[in-house]
PDB file of C-alpha atoms in Angstrom:
ATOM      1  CA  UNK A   1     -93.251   1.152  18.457  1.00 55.00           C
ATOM      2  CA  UNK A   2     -91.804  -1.759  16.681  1.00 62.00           C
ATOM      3  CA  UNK A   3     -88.512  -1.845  14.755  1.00 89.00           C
ATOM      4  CA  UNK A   4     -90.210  -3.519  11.374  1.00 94.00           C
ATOM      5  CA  UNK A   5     -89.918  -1.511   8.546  1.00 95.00           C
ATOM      6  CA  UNK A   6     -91.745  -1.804   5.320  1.00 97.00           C
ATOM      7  CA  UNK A   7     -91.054   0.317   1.628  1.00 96.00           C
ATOM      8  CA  UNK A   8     -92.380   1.395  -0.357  1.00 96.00           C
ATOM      9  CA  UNK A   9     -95.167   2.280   2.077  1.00 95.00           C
ATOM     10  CA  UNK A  10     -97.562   3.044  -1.308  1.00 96.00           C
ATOM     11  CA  UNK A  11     -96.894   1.453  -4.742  1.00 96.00           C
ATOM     12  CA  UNK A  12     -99.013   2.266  -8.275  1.00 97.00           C
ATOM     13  CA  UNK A  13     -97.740   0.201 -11.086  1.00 96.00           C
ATOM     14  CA  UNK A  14     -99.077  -1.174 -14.215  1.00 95.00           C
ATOM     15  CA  UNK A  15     -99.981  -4.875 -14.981  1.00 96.00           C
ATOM     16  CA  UNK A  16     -97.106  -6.995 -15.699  1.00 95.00           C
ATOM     17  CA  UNK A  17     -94.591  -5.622 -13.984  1.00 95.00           C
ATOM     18  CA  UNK A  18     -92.307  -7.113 -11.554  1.00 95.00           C
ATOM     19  CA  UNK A  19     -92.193  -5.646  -7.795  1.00 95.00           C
ATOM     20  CA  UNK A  20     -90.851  -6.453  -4.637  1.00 97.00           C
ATOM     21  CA  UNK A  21     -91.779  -5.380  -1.251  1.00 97.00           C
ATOM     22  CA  UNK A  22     -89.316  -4.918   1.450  1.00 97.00           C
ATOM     23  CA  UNK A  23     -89.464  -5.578   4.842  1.00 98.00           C
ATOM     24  CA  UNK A  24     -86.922  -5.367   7.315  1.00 97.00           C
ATOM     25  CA  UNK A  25     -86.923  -5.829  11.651  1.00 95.00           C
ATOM     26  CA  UNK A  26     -83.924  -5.046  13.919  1.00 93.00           C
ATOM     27  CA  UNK A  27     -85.350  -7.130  16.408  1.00 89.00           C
ATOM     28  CA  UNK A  28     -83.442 -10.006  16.021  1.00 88.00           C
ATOM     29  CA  UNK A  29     -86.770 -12.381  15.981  1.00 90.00           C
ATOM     30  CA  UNK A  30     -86.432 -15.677  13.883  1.00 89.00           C
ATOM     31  CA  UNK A  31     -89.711 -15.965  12.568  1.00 90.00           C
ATOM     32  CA  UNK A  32     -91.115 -13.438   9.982  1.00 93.00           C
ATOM     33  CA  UNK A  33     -94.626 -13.152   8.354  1.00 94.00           C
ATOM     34  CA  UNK A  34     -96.397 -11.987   5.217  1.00 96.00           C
ATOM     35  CA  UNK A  35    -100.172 -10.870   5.196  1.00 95.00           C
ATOM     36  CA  UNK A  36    -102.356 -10.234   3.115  1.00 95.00           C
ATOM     37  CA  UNK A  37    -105.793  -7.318   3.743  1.00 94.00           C
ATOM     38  CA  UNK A  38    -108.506  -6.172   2.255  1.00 92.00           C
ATOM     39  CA  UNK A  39    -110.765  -3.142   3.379  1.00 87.00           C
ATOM     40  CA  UNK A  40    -112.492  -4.365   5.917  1.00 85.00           C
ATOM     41  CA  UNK A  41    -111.662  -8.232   5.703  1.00 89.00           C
ATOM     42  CA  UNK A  42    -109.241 -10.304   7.951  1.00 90.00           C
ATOM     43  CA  UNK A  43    -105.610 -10.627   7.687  1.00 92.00           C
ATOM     44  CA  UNK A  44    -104.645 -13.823   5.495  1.00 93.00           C
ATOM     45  CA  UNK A  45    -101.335 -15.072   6.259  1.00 92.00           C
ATOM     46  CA  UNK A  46     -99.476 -15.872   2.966  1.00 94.00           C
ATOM     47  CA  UNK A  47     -95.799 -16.554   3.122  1.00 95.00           C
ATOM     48  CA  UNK A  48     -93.950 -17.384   6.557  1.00 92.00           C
ATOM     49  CA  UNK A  49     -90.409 -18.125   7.602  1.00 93.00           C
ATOM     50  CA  UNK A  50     -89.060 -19.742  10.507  1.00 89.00           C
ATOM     51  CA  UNK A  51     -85.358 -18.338  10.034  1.00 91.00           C
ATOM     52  CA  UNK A  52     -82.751 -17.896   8.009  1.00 94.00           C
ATOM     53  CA  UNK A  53     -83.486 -19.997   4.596  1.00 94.00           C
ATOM     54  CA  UNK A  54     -86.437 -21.560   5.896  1.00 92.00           C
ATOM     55  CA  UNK A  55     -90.032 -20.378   3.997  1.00 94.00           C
ATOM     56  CA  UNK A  56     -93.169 -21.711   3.779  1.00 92.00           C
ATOM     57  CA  UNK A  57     -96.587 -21.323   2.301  1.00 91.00           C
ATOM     58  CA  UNK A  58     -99.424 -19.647   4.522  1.00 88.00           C
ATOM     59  CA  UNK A  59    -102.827 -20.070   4.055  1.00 82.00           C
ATOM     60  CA  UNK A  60    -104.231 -18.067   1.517  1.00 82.00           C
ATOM     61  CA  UNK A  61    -102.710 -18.985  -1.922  1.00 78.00           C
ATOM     62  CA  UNK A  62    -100.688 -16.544  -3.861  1.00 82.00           C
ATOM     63  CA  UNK A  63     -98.680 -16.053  -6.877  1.00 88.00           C
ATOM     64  CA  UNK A  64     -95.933 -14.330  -5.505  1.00 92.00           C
ATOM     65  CA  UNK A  65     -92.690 -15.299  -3.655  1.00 94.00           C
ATOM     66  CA  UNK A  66     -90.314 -14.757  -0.431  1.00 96.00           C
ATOM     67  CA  UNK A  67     -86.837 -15.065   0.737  1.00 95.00           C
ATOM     68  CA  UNK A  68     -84.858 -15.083   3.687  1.00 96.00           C
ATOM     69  CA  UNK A  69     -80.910 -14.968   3.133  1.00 96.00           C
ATOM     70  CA  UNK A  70     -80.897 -12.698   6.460  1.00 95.00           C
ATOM     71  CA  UNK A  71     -82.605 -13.101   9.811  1.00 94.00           C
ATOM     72  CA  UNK A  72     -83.400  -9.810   9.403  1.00 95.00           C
ATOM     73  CA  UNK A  73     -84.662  -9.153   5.831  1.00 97.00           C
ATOM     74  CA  UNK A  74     -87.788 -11.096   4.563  1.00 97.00           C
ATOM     75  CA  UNK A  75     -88.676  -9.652   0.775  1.00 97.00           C
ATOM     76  CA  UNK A  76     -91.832 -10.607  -1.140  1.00 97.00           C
ATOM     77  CA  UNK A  77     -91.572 -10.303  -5.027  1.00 95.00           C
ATOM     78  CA  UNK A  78     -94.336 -10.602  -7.557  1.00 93.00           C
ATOM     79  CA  UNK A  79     -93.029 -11.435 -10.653  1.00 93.00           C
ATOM     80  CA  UNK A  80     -96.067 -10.006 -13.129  1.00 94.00           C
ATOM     81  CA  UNK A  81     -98.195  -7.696 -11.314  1.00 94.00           C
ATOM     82  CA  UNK A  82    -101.860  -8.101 -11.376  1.00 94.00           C
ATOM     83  CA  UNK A  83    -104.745  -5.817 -10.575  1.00 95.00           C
ATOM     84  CA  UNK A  84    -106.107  -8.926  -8.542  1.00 93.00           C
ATOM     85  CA  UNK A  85    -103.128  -8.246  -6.600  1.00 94.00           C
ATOM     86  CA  UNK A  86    -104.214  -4.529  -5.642  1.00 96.00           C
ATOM     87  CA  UNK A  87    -104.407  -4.675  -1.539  1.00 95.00           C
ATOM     88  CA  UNK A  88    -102.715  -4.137   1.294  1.00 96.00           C
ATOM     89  CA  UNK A  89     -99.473  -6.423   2.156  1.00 97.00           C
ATOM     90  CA  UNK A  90     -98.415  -6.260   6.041  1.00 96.00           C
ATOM     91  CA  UNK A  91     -95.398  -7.949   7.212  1.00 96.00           C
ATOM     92  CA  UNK A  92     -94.496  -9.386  10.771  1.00 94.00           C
ATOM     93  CA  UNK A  93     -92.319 -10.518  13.140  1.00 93.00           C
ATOM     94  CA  UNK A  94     -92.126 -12.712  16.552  1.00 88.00           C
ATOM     95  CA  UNK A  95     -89.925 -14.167  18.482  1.00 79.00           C
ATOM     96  CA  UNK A  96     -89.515 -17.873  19.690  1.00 66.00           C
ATOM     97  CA  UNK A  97     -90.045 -17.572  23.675  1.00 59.00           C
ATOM     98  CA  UNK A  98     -89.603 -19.980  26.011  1.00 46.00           C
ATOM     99  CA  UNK A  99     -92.069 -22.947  26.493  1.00 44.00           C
ATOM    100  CA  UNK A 100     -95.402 -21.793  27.759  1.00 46.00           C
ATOM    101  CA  UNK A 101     -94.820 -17.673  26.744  1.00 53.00           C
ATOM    102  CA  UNK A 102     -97.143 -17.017  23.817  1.00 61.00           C
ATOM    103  CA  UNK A 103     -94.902 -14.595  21.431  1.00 70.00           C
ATOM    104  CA  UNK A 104     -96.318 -11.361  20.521  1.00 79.00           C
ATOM    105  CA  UNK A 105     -96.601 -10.856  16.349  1.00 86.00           C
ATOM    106  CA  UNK A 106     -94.906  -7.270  15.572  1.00 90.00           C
ATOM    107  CA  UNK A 107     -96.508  -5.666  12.727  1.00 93.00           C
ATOM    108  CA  UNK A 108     -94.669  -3.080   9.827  1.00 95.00           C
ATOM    109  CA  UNK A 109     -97.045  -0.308   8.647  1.00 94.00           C
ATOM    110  CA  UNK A 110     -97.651  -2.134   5.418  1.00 95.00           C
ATOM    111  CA  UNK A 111     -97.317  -1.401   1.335  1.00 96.00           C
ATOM    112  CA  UNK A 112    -100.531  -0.689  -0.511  1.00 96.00           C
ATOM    113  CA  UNK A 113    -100.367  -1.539  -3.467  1.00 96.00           C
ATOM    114  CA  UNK A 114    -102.577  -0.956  -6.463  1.00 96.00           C
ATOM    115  CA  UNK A 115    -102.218  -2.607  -9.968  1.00 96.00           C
ATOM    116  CA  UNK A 116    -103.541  -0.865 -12.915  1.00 95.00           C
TER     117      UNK A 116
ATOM    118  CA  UNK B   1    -114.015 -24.328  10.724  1.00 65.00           C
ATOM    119  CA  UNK B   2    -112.403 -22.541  13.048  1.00 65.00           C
ATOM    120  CA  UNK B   3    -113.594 -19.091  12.968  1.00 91.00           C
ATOM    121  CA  UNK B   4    -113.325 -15.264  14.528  1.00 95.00           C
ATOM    122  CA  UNK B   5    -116.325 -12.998  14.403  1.00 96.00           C
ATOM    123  CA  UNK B   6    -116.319 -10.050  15.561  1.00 97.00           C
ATOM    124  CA  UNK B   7    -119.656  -7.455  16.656  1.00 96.00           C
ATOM    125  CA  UNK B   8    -120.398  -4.387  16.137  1.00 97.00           C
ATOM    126  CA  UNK B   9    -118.923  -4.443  12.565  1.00 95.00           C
ATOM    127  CA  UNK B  10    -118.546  -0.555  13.200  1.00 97.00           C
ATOM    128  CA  UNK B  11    -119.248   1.618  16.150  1.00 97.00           C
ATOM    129  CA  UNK B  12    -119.513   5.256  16.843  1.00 98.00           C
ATOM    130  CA  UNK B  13    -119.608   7.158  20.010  1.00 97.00           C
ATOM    131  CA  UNK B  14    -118.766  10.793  21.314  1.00 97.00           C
ATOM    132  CA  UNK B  15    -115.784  10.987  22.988  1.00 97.00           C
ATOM    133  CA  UNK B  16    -115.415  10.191  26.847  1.00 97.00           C
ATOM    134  CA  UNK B  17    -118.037   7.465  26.787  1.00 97.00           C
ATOM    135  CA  UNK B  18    -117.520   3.828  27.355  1.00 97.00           C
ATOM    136  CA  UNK B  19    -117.399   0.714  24.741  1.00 97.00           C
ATOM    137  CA  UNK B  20    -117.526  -2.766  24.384  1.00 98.00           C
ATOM    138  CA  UNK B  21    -116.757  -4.656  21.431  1.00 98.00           C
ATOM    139  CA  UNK B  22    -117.720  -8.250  21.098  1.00 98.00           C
ATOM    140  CA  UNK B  23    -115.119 -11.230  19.777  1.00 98.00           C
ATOM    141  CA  UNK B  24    -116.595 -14.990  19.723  1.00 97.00           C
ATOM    142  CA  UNK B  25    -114.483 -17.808  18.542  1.00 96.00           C
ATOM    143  CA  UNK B  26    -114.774 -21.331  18.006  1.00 94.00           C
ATOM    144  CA  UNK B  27    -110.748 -22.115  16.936  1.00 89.00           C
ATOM    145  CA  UNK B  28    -110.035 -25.286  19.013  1.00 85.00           C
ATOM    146  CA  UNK B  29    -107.602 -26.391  20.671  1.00 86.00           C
ATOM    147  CA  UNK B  30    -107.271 -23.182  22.111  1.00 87.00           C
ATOM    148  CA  UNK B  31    -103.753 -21.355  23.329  1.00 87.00           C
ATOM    149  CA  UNK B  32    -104.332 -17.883  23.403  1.00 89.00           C
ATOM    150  CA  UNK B  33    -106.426 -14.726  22.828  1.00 93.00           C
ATOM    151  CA  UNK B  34    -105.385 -11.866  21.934  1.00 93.00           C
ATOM    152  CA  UNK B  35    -106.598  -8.073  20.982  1.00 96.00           C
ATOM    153  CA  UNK B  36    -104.745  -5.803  18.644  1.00 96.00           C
ATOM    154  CA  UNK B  37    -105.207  -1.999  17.480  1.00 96.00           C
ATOM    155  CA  UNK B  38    -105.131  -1.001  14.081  1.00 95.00           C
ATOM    156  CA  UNK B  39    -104.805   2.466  12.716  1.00 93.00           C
ATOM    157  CA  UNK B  40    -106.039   3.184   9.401  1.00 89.00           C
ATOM    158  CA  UNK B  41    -102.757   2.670   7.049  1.00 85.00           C
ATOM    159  CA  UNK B  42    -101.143   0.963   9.715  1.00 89.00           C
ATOM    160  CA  UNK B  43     -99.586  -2.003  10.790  1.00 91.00           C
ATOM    161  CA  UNK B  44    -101.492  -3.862  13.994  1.00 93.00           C
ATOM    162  CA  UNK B  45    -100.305  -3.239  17.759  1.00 93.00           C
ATOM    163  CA  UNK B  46    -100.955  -5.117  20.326  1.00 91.00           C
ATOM    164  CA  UNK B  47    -103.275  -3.936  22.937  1.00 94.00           C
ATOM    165  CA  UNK B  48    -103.873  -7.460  25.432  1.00 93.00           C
ATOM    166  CA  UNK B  49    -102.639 -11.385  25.111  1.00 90.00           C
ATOM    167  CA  UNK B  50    -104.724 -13.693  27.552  1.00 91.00           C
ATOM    168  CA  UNK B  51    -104.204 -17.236  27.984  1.00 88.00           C
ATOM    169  CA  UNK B  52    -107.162 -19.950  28.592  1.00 84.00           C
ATOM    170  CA  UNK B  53    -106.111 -19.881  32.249  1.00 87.00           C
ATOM    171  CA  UNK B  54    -106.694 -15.556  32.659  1.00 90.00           C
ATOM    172  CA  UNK B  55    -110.158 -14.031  32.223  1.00 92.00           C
ATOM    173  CA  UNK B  56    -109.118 -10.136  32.147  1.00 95.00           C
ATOM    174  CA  UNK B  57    -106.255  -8.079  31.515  1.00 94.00           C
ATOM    175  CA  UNK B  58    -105.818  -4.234  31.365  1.00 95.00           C
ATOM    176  CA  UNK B  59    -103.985  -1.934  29.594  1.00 94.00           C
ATOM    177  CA  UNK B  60    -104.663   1.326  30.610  1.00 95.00           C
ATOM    178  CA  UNK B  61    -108.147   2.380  29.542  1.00 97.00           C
ATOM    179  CA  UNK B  62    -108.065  -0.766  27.904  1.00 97.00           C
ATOM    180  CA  UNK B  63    -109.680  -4.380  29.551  1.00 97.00           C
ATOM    181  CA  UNK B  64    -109.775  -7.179  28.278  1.00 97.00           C
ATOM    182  CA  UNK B  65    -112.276 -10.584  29.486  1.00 97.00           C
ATOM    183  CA  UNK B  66    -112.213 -14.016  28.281  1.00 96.00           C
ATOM    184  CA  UNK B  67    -114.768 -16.826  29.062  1.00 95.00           C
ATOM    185  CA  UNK B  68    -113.340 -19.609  27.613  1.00 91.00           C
ATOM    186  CA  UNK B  69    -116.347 -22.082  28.619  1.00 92.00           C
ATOM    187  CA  UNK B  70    -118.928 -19.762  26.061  1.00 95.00           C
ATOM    188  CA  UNK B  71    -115.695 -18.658  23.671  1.00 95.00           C
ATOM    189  CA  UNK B  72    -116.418 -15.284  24.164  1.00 97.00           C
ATOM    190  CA  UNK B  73    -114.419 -12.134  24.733  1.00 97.00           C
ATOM    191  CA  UNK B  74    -114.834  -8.697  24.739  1.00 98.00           C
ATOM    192  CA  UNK B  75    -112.691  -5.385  24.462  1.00 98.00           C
ATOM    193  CA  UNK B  76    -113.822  -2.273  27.037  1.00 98.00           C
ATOM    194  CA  UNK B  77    -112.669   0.616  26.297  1.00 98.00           C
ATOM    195  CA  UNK B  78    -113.092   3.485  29.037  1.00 97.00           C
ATOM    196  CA  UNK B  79    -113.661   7.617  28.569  1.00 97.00           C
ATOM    197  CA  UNK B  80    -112.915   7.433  25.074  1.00 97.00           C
ATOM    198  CA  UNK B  81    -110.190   9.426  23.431  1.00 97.00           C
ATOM    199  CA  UNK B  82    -110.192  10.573  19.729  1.00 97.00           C
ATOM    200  CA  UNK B  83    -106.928   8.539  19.209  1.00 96.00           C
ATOM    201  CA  UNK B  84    -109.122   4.982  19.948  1.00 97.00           C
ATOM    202  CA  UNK B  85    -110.566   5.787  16.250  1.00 97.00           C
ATOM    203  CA  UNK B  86    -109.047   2.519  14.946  1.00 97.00           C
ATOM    204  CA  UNK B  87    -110.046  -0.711  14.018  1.00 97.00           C
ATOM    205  CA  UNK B  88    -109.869  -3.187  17.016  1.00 98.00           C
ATOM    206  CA  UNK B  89    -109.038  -6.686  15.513  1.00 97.00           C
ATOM    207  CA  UNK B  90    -109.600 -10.063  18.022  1.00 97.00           C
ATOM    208  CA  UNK B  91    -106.847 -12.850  17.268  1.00 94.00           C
ATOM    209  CA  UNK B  92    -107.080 -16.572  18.858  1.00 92.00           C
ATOM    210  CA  UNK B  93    -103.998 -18.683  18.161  1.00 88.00           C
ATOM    211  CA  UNK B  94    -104.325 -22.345  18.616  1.00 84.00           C
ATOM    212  CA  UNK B  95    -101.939 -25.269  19.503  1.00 71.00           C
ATOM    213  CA  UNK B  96    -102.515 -27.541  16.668  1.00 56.00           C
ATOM    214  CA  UNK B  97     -99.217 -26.380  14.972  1.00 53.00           C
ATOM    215  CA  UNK B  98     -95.880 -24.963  16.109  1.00 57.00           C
ATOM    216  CA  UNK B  99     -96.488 -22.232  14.405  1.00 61.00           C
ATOM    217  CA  UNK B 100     -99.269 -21.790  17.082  1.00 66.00           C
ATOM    218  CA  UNK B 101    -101.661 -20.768  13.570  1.00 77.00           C
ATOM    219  CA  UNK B 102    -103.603 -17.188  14.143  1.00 85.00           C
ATOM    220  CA  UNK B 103    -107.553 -16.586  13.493  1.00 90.00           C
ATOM    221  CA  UNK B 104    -108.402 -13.244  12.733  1.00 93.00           C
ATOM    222  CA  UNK B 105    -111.503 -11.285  13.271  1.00 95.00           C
ATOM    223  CA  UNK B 106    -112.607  -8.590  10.265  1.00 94.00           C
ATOM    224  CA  UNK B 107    -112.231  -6.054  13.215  1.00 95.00           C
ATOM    225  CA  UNK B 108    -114.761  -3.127  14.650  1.00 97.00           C
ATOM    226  CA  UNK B 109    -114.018  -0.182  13.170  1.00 97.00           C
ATOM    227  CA  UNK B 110    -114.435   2.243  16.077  1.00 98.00           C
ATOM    228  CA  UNK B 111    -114.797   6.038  15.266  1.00 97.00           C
ATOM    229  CA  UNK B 112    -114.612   8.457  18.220  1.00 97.00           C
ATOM    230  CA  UNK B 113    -116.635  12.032  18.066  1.00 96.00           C
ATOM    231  CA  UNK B 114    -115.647  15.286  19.556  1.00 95.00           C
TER     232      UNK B 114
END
């Protein structure tokens, strides 16, 4: 099992409100992801970081926004909540192996969220 | 476009039998392969990581093959537990970035009978 942590594990809000999603590894790895999933649809990467202070736009747009002031804390806020933001937000982590070793994404149990 | 699909879409079968789900790609350049396991409500594990240069890898009742001439690989999962109920989700990573960029597949949902 993988030491990535993610809270609130289920969120119901109402639109407009401001949320943020927490994830947390005591792993140690440098590089931490955000994904995005529907029922029954791939993963869409949306925000990813390659340390501390370093984060960067994935590939499926989004309106909301991440952080990294620690290596080992990686928060994603949306600022006005959305039902088109209702789905289910998994976050990651991997390491940066030596040349040649392909690293191994570690996955937190994800935050549904639904927007009312 | 480089792309992941992924057959059956969903499978069921009685527990103790054999299965084997289907993953074709066409991401290029290619780096790596891999399978992961996804419970419902969960986060993805991973089950097997091949490179272009392996063609199968085990994990217990798990094996993995790769043909990376035809872009093909497939999952085989033998005598079936109840716990395989998951979704079984094919990921190819390429080399066009350093971030080594991941393709996923929309999974098989696998449901195991007693």
């Amino acid at each position: 099992e993988a030491d990535i942590y993610q809270t609130p594990r289920y969120l119901v809000i109402g639109t407009g409100k401001k949320i943020t999603l927490e994830c947390s590894q005591t792993m140690g790895h440098d590089k931490m992801y955000w994904y995005q999933q529907d029922p029954g649809m791939e993963l869409h990467l949306i925000h990813y970081s390659y340390g501390v202070n370093s984060t960067e736009k994935g590939d499926l747009s989004s309106e909301s926004t991440v952080s990294r002031i620690r290596t080992e804390h990686f928060p994603l806020t949306l600022e006005s909540a959305r039902p088109s933001h209702t789905s289910q937000y998994l976050c990651a982590s991997s390491d940066t192996l030596t040349s040649g070793n392909p690293d191994t994404q570690y996955f937190g149990p994800g935050t549904r969220l639904t927007v009312l | 476009k480089n792309q992941v699909e992924q057959s059956p879409q969903s499978l069921i079968i009685l527990e103790g039998k054999n299965c084997t789900l289907q993953c074709n790609y066409t991401v290029s350049p290619f780096s790596n392969l891999r399978w992961y396991k996804q419970d419902t409500g969960r986060g993805p594990v991973s089950l097997t990581i091949m490179t272009f240069s392996e063609n199968t890898k085990s994990n217990g009742r798990y094996t993995a093959t790769l043909d990376a001439d035809t872009k093909q690989s497939s999952l085989h999962i033998t005598a079936s537990q109840l716990s395989d109920s998951a979704s079984y989700i094919c990921v190819v990573s390429d080399r066009g970035s350093t971030l080594g960029r991941l393709y996923f597949g929309r999974g098989t949902q696998l449901t195991v009978w007693p």
